[in-house]
Short mmCIF file of C-alpha atoms in Angstrom, two decimals:
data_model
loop_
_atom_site.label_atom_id
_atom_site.label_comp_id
_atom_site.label_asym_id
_atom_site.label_seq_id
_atom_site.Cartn_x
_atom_site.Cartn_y
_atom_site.Cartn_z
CA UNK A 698 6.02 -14.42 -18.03
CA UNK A 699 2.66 -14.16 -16.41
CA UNK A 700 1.25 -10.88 -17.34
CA UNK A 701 -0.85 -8.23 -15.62
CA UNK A 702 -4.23 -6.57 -15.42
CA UNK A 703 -3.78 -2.24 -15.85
CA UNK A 704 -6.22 -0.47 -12.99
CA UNK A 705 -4.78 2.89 -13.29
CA UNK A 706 -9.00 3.51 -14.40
CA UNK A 707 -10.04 5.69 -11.92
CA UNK A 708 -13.60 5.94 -10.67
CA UNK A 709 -15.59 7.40 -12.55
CA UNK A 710 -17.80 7.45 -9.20
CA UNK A 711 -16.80 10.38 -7.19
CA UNK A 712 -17.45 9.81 -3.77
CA UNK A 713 -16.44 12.38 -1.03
CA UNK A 714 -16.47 12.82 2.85
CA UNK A 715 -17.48 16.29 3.67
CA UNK A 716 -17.28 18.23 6.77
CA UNK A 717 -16.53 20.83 8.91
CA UNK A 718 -14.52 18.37 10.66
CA UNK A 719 -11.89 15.61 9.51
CA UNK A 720 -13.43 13.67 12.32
CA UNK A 721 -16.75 13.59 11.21
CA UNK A 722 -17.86 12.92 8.06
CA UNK A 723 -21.34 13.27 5.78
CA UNK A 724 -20.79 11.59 2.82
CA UNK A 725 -22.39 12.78 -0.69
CA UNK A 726 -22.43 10.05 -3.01
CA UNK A 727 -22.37 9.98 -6.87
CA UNK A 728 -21.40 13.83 -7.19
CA UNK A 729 -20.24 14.38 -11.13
CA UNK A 730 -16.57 16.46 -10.40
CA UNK A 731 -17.08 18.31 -13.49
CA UNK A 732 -19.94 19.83 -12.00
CA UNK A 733 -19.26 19.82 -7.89
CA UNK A 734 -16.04 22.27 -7.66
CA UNK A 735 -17.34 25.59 -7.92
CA UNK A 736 -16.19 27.48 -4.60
CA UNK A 737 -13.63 27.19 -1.82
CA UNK A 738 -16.18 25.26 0.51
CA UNK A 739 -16.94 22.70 -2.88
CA UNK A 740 -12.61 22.17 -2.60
CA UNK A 741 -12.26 22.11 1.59
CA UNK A 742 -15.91 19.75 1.47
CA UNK A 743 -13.14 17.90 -1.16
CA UNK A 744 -10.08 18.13 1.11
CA UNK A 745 -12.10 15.99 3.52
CA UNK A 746 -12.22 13.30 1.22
CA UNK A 747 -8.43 13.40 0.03
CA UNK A 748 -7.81 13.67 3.85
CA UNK A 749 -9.73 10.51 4.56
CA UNK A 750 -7.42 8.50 2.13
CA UNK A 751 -5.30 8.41 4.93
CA UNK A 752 -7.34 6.01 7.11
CA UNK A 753 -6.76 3.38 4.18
CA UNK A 754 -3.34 4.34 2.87
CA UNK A 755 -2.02 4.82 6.54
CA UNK A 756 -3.52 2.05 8.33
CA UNK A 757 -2.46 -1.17 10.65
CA UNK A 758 -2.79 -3.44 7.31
CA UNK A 759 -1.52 -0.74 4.68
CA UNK A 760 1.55 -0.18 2.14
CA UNK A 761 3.75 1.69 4.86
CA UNK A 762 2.80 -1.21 7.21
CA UNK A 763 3.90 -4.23 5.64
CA UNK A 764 5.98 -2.85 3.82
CA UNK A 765 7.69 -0.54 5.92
CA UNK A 766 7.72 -2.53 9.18
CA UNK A 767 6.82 -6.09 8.14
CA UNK A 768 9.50 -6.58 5.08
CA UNK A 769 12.06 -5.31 7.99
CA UNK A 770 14.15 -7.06 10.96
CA UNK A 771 11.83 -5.90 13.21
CA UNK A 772 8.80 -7.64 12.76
CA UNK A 773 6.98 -10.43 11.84
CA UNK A 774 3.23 -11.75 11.23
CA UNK A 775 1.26 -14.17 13.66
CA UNK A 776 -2.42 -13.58 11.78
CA UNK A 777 -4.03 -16.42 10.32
CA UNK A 778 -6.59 -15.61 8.54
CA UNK A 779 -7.24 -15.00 4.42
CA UNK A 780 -4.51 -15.13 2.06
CA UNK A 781 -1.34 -16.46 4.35
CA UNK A 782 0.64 -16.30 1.56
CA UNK A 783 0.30 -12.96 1.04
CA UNK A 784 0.87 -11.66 4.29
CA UNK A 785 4.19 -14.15 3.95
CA UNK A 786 5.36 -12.53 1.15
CA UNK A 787 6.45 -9.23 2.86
CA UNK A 788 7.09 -11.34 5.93
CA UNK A 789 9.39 -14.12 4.71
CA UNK A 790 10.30 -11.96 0.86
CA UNK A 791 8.19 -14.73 -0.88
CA UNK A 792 6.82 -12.09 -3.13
CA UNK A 793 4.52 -12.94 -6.07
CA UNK A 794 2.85 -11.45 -8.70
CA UNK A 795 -0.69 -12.22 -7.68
CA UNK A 796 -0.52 -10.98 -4.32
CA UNK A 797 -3.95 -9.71 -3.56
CA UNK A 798 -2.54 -6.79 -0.87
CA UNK A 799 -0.04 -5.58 -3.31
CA UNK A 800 -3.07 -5.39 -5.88
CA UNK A 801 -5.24 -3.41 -3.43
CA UNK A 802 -2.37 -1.06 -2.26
CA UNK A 803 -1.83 -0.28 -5.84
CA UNK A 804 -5.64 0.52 -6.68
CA UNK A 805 -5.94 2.26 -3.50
CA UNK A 806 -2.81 4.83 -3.74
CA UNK A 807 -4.38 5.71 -7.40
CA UNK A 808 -8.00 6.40 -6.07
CA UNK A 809 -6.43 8.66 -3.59
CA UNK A 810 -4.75 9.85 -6.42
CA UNK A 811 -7.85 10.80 -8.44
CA UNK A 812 -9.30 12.67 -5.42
CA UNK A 813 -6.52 15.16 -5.24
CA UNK A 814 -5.88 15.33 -9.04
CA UNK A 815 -9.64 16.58 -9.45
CA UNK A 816 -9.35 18.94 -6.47
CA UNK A 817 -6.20 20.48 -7.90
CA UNK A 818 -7.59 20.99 -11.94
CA UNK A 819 -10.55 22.35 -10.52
CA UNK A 820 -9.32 24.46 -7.88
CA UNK A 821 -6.70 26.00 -10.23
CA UNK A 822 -10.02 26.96 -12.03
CA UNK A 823 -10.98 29.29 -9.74
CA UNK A 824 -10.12 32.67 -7.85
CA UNK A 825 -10.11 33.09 -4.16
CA UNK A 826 -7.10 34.25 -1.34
CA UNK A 827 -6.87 30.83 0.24
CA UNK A 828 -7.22 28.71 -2.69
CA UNK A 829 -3.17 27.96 -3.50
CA UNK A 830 -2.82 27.31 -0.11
CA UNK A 831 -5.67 24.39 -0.61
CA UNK A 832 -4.00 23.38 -3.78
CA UNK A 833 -0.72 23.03 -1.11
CA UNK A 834 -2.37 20.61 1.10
CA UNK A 835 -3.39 18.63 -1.99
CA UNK A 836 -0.47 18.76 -3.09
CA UNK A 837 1.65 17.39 -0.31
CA UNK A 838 -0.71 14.53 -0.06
CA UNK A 839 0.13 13.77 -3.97
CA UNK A 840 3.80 13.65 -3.18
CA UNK A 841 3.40 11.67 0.29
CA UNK A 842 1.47 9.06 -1.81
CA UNK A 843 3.71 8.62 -4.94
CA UNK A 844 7.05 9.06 -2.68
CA UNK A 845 4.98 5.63 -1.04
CA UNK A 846 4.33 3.94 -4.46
CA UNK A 847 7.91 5.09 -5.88
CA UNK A 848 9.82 3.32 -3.44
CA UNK A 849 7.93 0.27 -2.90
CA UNK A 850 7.27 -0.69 -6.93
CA UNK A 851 10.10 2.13 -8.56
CA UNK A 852 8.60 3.67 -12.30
CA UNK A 853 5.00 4.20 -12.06
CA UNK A 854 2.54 5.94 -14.01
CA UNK A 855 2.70 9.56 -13.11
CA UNK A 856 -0.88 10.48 -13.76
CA UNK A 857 -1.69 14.67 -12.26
CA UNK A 858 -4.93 14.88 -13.95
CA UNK A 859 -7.92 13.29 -14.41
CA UNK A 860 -7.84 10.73 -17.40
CA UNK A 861 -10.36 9.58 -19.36
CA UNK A 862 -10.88 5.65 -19.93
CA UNK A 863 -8.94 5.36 -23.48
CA UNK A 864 -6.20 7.46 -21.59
CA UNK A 865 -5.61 5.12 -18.56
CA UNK A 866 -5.48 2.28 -21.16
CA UNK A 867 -2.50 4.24 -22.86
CA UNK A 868 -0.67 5.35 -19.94
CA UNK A 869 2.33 3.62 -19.22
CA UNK A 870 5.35 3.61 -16.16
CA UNK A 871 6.98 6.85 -15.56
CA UNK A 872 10.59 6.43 -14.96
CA UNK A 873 10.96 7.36 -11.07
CA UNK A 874 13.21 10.21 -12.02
CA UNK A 875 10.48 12.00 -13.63
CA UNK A 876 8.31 10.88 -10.30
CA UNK A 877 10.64 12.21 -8.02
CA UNK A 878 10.71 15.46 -10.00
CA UNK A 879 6.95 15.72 -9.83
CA UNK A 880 7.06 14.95 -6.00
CA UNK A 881 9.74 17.61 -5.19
CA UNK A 882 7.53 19.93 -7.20
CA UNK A 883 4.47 19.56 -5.50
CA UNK A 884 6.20 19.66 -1.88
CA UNK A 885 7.88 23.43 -3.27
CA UNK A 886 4.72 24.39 -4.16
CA UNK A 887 3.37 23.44 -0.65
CA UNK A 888 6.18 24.68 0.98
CA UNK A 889 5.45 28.05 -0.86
CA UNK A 890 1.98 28.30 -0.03
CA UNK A 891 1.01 26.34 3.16
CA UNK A 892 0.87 28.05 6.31
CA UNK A 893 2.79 27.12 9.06
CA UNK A 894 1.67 24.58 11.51
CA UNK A 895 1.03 26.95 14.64
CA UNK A 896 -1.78 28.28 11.71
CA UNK A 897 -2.39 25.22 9.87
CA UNK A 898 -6.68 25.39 8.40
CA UNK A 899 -7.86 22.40 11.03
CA UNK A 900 -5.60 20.30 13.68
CA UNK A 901 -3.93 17.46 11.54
CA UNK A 902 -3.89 19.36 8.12
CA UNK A 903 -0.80 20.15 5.62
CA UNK A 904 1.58 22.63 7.15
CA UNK A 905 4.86 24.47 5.66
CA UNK A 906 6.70 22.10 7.94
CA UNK A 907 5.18 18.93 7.13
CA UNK A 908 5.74 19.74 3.48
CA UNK A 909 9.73 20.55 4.11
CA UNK A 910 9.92 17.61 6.42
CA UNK A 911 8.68 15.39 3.45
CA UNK A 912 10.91 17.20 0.90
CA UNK A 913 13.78 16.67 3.29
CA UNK A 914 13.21 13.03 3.36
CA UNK A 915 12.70 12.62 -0.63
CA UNK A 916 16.39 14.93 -1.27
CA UNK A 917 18.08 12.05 1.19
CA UNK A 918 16.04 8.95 -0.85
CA UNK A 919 17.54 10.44 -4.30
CA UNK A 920 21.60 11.40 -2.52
CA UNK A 921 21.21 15.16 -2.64
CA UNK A 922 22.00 15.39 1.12
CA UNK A 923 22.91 19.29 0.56
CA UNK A 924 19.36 19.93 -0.71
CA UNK A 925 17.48 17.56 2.32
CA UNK A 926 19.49 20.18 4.77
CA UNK A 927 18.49 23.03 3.33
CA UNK A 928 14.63 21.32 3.44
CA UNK A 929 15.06 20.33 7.11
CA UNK A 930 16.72 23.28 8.44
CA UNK A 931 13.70 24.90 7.62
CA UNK A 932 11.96 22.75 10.15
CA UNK A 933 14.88 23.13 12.95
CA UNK A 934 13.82 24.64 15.99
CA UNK A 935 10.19 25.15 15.39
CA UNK A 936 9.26 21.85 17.21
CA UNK A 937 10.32 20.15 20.44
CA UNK A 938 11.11 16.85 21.63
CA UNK A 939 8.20 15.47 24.13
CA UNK A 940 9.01 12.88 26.84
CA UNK A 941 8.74 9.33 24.84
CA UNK A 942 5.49 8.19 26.83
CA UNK A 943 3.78 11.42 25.63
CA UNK A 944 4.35 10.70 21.96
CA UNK A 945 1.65 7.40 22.66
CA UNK A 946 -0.61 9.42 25.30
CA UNK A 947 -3.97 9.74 23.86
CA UNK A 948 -5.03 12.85 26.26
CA UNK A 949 -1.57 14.79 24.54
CA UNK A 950 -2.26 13.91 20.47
CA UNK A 951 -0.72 16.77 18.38
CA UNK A 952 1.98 18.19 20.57
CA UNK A 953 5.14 19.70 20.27
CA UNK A 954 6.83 16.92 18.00
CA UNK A 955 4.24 16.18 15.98
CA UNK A 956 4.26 17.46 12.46
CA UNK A 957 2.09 15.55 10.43
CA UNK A 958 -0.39 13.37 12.40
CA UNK A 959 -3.67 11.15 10.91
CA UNK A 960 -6.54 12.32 13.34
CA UNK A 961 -8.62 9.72 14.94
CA UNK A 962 -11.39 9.75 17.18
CA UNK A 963 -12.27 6.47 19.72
CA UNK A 964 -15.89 5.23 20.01
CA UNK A 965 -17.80 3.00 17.29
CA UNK A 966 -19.28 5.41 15.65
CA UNK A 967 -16.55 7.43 15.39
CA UNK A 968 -13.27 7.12 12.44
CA UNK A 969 -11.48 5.31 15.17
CA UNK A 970 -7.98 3.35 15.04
CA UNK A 971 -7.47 -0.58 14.65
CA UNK A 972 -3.41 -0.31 15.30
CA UNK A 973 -4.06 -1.75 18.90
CA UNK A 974 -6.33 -4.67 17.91
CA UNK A 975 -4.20 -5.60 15.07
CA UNK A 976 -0.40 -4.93 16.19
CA UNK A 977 -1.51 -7.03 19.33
CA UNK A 978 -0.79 -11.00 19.60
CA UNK A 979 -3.55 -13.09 17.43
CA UNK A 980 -6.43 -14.25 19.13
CA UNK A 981 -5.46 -14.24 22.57
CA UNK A 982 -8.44 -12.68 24.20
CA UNK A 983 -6.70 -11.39 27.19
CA UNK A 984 -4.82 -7.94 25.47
CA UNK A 985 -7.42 -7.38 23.43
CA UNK A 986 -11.27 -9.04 22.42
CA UNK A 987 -9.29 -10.65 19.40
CA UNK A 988 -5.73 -9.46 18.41
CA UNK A 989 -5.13 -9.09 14.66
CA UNK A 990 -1.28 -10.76 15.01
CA UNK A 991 0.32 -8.16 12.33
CA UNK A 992 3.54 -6.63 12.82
CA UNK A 993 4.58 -8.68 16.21
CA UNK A 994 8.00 -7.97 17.52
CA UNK A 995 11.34 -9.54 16.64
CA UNK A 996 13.92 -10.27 18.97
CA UNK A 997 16.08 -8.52 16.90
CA UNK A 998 13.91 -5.25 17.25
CA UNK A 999 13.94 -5.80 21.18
CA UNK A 1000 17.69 -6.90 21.56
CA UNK A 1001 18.51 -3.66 19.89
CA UNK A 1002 17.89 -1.34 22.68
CA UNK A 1003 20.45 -0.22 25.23
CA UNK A 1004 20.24 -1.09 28.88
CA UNK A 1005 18.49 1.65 30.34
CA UNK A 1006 17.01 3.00 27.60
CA UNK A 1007 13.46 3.78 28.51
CA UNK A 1008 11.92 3.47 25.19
CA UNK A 1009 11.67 -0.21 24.99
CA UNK A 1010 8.95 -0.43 27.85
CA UNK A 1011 7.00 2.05 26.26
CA UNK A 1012 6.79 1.25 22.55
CA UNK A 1013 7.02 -3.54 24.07
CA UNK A 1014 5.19 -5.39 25.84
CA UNK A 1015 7.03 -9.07 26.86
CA UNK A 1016 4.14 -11.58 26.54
CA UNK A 1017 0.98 -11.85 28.48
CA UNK A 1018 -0.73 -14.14 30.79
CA UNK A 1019 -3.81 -15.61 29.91
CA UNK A 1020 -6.68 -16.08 32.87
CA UNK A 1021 -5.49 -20.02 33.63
CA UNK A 1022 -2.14 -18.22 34.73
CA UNK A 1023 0.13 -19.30 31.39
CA UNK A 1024 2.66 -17.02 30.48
CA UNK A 1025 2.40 -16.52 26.73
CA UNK A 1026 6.29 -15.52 25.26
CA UNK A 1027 4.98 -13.19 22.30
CA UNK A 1028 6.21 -9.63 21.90
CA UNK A 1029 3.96 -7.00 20.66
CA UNK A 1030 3.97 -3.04 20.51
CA UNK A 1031 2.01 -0.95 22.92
CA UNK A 1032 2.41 2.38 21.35
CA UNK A 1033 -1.39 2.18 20.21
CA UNK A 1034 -2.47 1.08 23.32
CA UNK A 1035 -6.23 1.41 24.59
CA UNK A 1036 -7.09 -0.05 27.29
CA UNK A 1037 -10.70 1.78 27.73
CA UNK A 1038 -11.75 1.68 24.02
CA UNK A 1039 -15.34 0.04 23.33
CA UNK A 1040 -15.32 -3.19 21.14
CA UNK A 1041 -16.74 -3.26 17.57
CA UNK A 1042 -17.04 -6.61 16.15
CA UNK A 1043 -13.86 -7.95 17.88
CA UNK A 1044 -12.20 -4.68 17.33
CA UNK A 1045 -11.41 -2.23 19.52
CA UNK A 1046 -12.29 0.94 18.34
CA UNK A 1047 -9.65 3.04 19.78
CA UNK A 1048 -8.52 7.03 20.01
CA UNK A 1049 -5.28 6.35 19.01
CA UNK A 1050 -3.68 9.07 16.53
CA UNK A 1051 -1.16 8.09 13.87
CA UNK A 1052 2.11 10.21 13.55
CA UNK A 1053 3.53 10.03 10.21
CA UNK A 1054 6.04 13.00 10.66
CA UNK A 1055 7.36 13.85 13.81
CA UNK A 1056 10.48 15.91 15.20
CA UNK A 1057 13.12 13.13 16.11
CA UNK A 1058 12.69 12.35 12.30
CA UNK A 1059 13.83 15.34 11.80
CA UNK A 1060 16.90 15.45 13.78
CA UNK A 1061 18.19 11.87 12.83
CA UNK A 1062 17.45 13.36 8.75
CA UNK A 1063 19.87 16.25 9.90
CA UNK A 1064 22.41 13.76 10.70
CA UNK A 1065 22.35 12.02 7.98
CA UNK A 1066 22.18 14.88 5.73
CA UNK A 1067 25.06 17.13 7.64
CA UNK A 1068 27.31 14.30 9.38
CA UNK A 1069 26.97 16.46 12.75
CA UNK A 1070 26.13 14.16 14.95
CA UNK A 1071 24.63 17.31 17.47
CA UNK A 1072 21.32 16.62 15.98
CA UNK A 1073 21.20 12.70 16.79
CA UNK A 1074 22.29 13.59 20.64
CA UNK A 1075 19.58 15.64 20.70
CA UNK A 1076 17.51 12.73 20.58
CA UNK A 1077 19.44 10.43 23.14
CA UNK A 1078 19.90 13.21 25.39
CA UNK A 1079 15.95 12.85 25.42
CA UNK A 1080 16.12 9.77 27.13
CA UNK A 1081 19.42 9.86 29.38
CA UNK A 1082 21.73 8.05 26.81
CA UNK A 1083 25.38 8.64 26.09
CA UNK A 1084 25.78 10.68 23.46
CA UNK A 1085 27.61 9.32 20.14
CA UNK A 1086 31.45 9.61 20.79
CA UNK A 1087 31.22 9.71 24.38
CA UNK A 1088 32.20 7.73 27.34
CA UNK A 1089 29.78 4.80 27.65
CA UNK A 1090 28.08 4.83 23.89
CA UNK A 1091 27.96 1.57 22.29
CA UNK A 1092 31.01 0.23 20.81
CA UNK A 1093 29.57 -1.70 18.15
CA UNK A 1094 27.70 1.07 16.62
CA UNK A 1095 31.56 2.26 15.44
CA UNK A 1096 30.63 4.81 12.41
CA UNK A 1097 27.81 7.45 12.43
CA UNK A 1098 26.31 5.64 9.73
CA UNK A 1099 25.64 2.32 11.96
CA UNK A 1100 24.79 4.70 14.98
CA UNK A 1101 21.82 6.11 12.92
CA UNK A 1102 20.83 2.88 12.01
CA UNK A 1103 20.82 1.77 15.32
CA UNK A 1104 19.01 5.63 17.12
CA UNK A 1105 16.36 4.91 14.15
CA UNK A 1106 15.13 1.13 14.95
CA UNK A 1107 14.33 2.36 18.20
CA UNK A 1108 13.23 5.90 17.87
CA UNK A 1109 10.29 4.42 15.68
CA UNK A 1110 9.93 1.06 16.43
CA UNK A 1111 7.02 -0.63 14.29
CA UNK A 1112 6.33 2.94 12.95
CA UNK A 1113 6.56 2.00 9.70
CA UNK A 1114 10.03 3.30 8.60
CA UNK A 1115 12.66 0.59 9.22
CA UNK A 1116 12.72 -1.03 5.59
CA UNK A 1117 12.16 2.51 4.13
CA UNK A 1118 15.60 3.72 6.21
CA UNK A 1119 17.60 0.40 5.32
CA UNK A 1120 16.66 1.00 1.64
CA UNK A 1121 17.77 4.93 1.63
CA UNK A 1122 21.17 3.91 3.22
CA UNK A 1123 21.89 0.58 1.19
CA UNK A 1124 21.84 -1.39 3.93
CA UNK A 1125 18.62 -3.89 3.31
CA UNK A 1126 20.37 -6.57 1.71
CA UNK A 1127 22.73 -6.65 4.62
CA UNK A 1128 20.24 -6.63 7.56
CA UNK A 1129 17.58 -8.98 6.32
CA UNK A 1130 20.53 -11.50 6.21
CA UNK A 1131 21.98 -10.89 9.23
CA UNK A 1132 18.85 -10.66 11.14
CA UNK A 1133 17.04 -13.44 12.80
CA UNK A 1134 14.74 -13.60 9.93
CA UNK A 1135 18.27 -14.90 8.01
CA UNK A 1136 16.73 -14.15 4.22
CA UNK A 1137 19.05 -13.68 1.44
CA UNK A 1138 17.98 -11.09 -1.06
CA UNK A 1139 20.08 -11.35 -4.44
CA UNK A 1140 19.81 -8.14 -5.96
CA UNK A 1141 18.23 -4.42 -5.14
CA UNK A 1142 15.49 -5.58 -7.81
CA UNK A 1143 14.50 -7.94 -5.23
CA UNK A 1144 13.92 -4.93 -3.38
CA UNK A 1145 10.70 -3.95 -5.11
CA UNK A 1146 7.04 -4.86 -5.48
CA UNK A 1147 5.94 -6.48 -7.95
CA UNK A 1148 3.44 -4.42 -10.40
CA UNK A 1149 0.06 -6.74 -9.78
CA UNK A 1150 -0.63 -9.41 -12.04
CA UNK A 1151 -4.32 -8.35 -12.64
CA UNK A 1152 -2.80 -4.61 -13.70
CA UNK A 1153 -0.43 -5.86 -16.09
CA UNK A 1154 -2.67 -8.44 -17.79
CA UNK A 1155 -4.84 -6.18 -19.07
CA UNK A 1156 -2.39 -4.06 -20.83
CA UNK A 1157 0.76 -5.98 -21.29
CA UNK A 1158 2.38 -3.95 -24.26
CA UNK A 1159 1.89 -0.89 -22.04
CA UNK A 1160 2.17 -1.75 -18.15
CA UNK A 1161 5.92 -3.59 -18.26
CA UNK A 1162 6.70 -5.85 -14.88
CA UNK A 1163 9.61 -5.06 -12.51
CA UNK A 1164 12.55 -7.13 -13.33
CA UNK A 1165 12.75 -9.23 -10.37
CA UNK A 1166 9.13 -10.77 -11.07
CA UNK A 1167 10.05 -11.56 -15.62
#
């Protein structure tokens, strides 16, 4: 067995993004945490910082994206540049223990893991009336990041302070029990002490919603549907369903379904978005100055829709033409679209938002959690569809079970939550087979990332490898 090196050192470099603004950051550079956290503008000045994790962790070529889109049915990769194996791997399942992305993903989640860690021992050291509800927004971004690293590698070290050097060494996996424990923890904490969203600190931070939203969705993960109701119930009512198109308009960013939502802002110089030059088709020149090729569109994905049902047009785009008149048969999303963004080094550098929580979530949750299929009408009623058990709904999609399935592929198409939902529900295995991809997966330990090679192999009596990859 080929063994792995252990990264869980975090950097002893502390480098942090302040501002009064998540959009625009001042960095300060080698400040020692011991000595930095001293008031409630030292912990917001380090909010900004655990905030800006997101750009990395969230992004067009992150965890959530390959691994949540990429590993699914509905997508597939057309890029062709660096490691092709390793964008293959979550593609075609070819997973390996020295795949570079799953190394950086891994070292990534645990730097954004240090950040909030040291805001949260240090705030907890001082006294001020906003300061738990500071800790809260820390806190939810803790459990959003290990519910990531939970369910794409299972037990991982559960690390909620700051270790030394000879610590990290010693710390080993956490059995995901214990992880899920600490992440329903820290979301009842935020729950507790956020405000709500209508008074969250700055547009796109933490919110009482967001926090039961997330809890919700970690209760259905581990089967305690009662306890995801009682979560998401919480969040009933208090947001709205916007027409589709307005979900991907960038003039309406943070509106009534959006709960949790990674703030961007277009223009070079600016912390813009790369989902439209990546998601579109590889080097075409026609879309886009380049096109990244990630996450292009199955015809599974785009069979799936219903005649009629207006939300293919507006998340798809069927193939281009290129200037000598050739029709090019690619499909590719358009939610991220940005026509008018300036170009930075073949990039657009776009004003796109990222929604990682959003209303319809929470309906099709409610479903799942309740078996009242009321809350997944509410979301075809949306867009003129039958309702489930009417006249005119889709015969195959014969249980509620298959009809979520179905009302979640393309409610968030390429959003990053198909493998996610096919895992919660058992049905990965299934899919991926049936799909046009056609890729048989033996066991749910094939399910899982490997831990990386180069974390293992530094500490093999400590860091153990997930059984699939012995």
């Amino acid at each position: 067995m080929k063994k792995i090196l252990y990264t869980l050192l975090f950097c002893n470099l502390f480098l942090l993004g302040c501002s009064s603004d998540f959009l625009d950051k001042a960095p300060i550079s080698n400040a020692n945490e011991e000595n930095f956290y001293k008031s409630k503008e030292d912990i917001e000045t380090g909010l900004w910082s655990a905030y800006n994790s997101l750009y990395t962790l969230y992004g067009p070529e992150s965890l959530p994206s390959f691994y949540g889109e990429l590993m699914s049915d509905n997508a597939y990769s057309d890029n062709a540049a660096g490691r092709i194996q390793d964008y293959e791997g979550f593609e075609l399942h070819t997973m390996t223990i020295d795949n570079e992305l799953v190394y950086n993903y891994w070292n990534n989640y645990y730097k954004a893991i240090y950040i909030v860690n040291n805001l949260i021992v240090n705030a907890e050291k001082l006294d001020f009336a906003t300061r738990d509800a500071l800790i809260g927004e820390a806190k939810f971004l803790r459990a959003l990041y290990y519910f990531d690293m939970v369910r794409t590698w299972g037990d991982v070290p559960l690390v909620t302070t700051p270790l030394s050097v000879a610590d990290s060494y010693a710390k080993g996996r956490t059995p995901k029990d214990q992880v899920y424990a600490q992440i329903i923890a820290d979301l009842q904490f935020a729950a507790a002490k956020l405000p709500v969203k209508t008074s969250q600190r700055f547009v796109g931070a933490a919110s009482q919603e967001a926090a039961n939203t997330l809890l919700g969705k970690v209760y259905l993960t581990i089967g305690d549907k009662p306890k995801a109701a009682e979560a998401l119930l919480k969040v009933y009512g208090k947001f709205s369903l916007v027409p589709y198109a307005d979900l991907w308009d960038k003039t309406k960013k943070n509106g009534a379904s959006s709960i949790f939502e990674i703030q961007y802002k277009g223009g070079i110089s600016n912390p813009y978005s790369l989902y439209w030059a990546m998601f579109t088709p590889v080097d075409n020149r026609v879309v886009t100055a380049w096109g990244g090729g990630f996450n292009q569109v199955t015809d599974d994905l785009w069979n799936a829709y219903e005649t009629g049902d207006p939300r293919r047009d507006i998340s798809i785009q069927n193939g281009y033409t290129t200037p000598n008149n050739s029709f090019v048969d690619v499909k590719f999303t358009i939610k991220w679209k940005d026509a008018t963004a300036p170009v930075a080094g073949l990039r657009e550098a776009s004003d796109n938002n990222f929604i990682v929580l959003r209303y319809a979530d929470v309906l099709l949750m409610l479903t799942e959690a309740t078996d009242d299929a009321k809350y997944l009408n509410e979301v075809r009623a949306r867009v003129n569809l039958p309702a489930y058990g009417a006249i005119g709904y889709p015969a195959q999609y014969n249980t509620l079970a298959l009809a979520l399935e179905h009302e979640a592929q393309v409610e968030f198409a390429c959003e990053f939550h198909r493998w996610f939902d096919l895992i919660r529900t058992g049905r990965a295995i299934t899919v991926i087979k049936n799909s046009s991809k056609n890729i048989t997966i033996e066991t749910e330990d094939d399910l899982l990332l490997p831990i990386p090679f180069l974390v293992i192999n530094q500490n093999p009596d400590v860091i153990t490898q997930n059984e699939a990859y012995k």
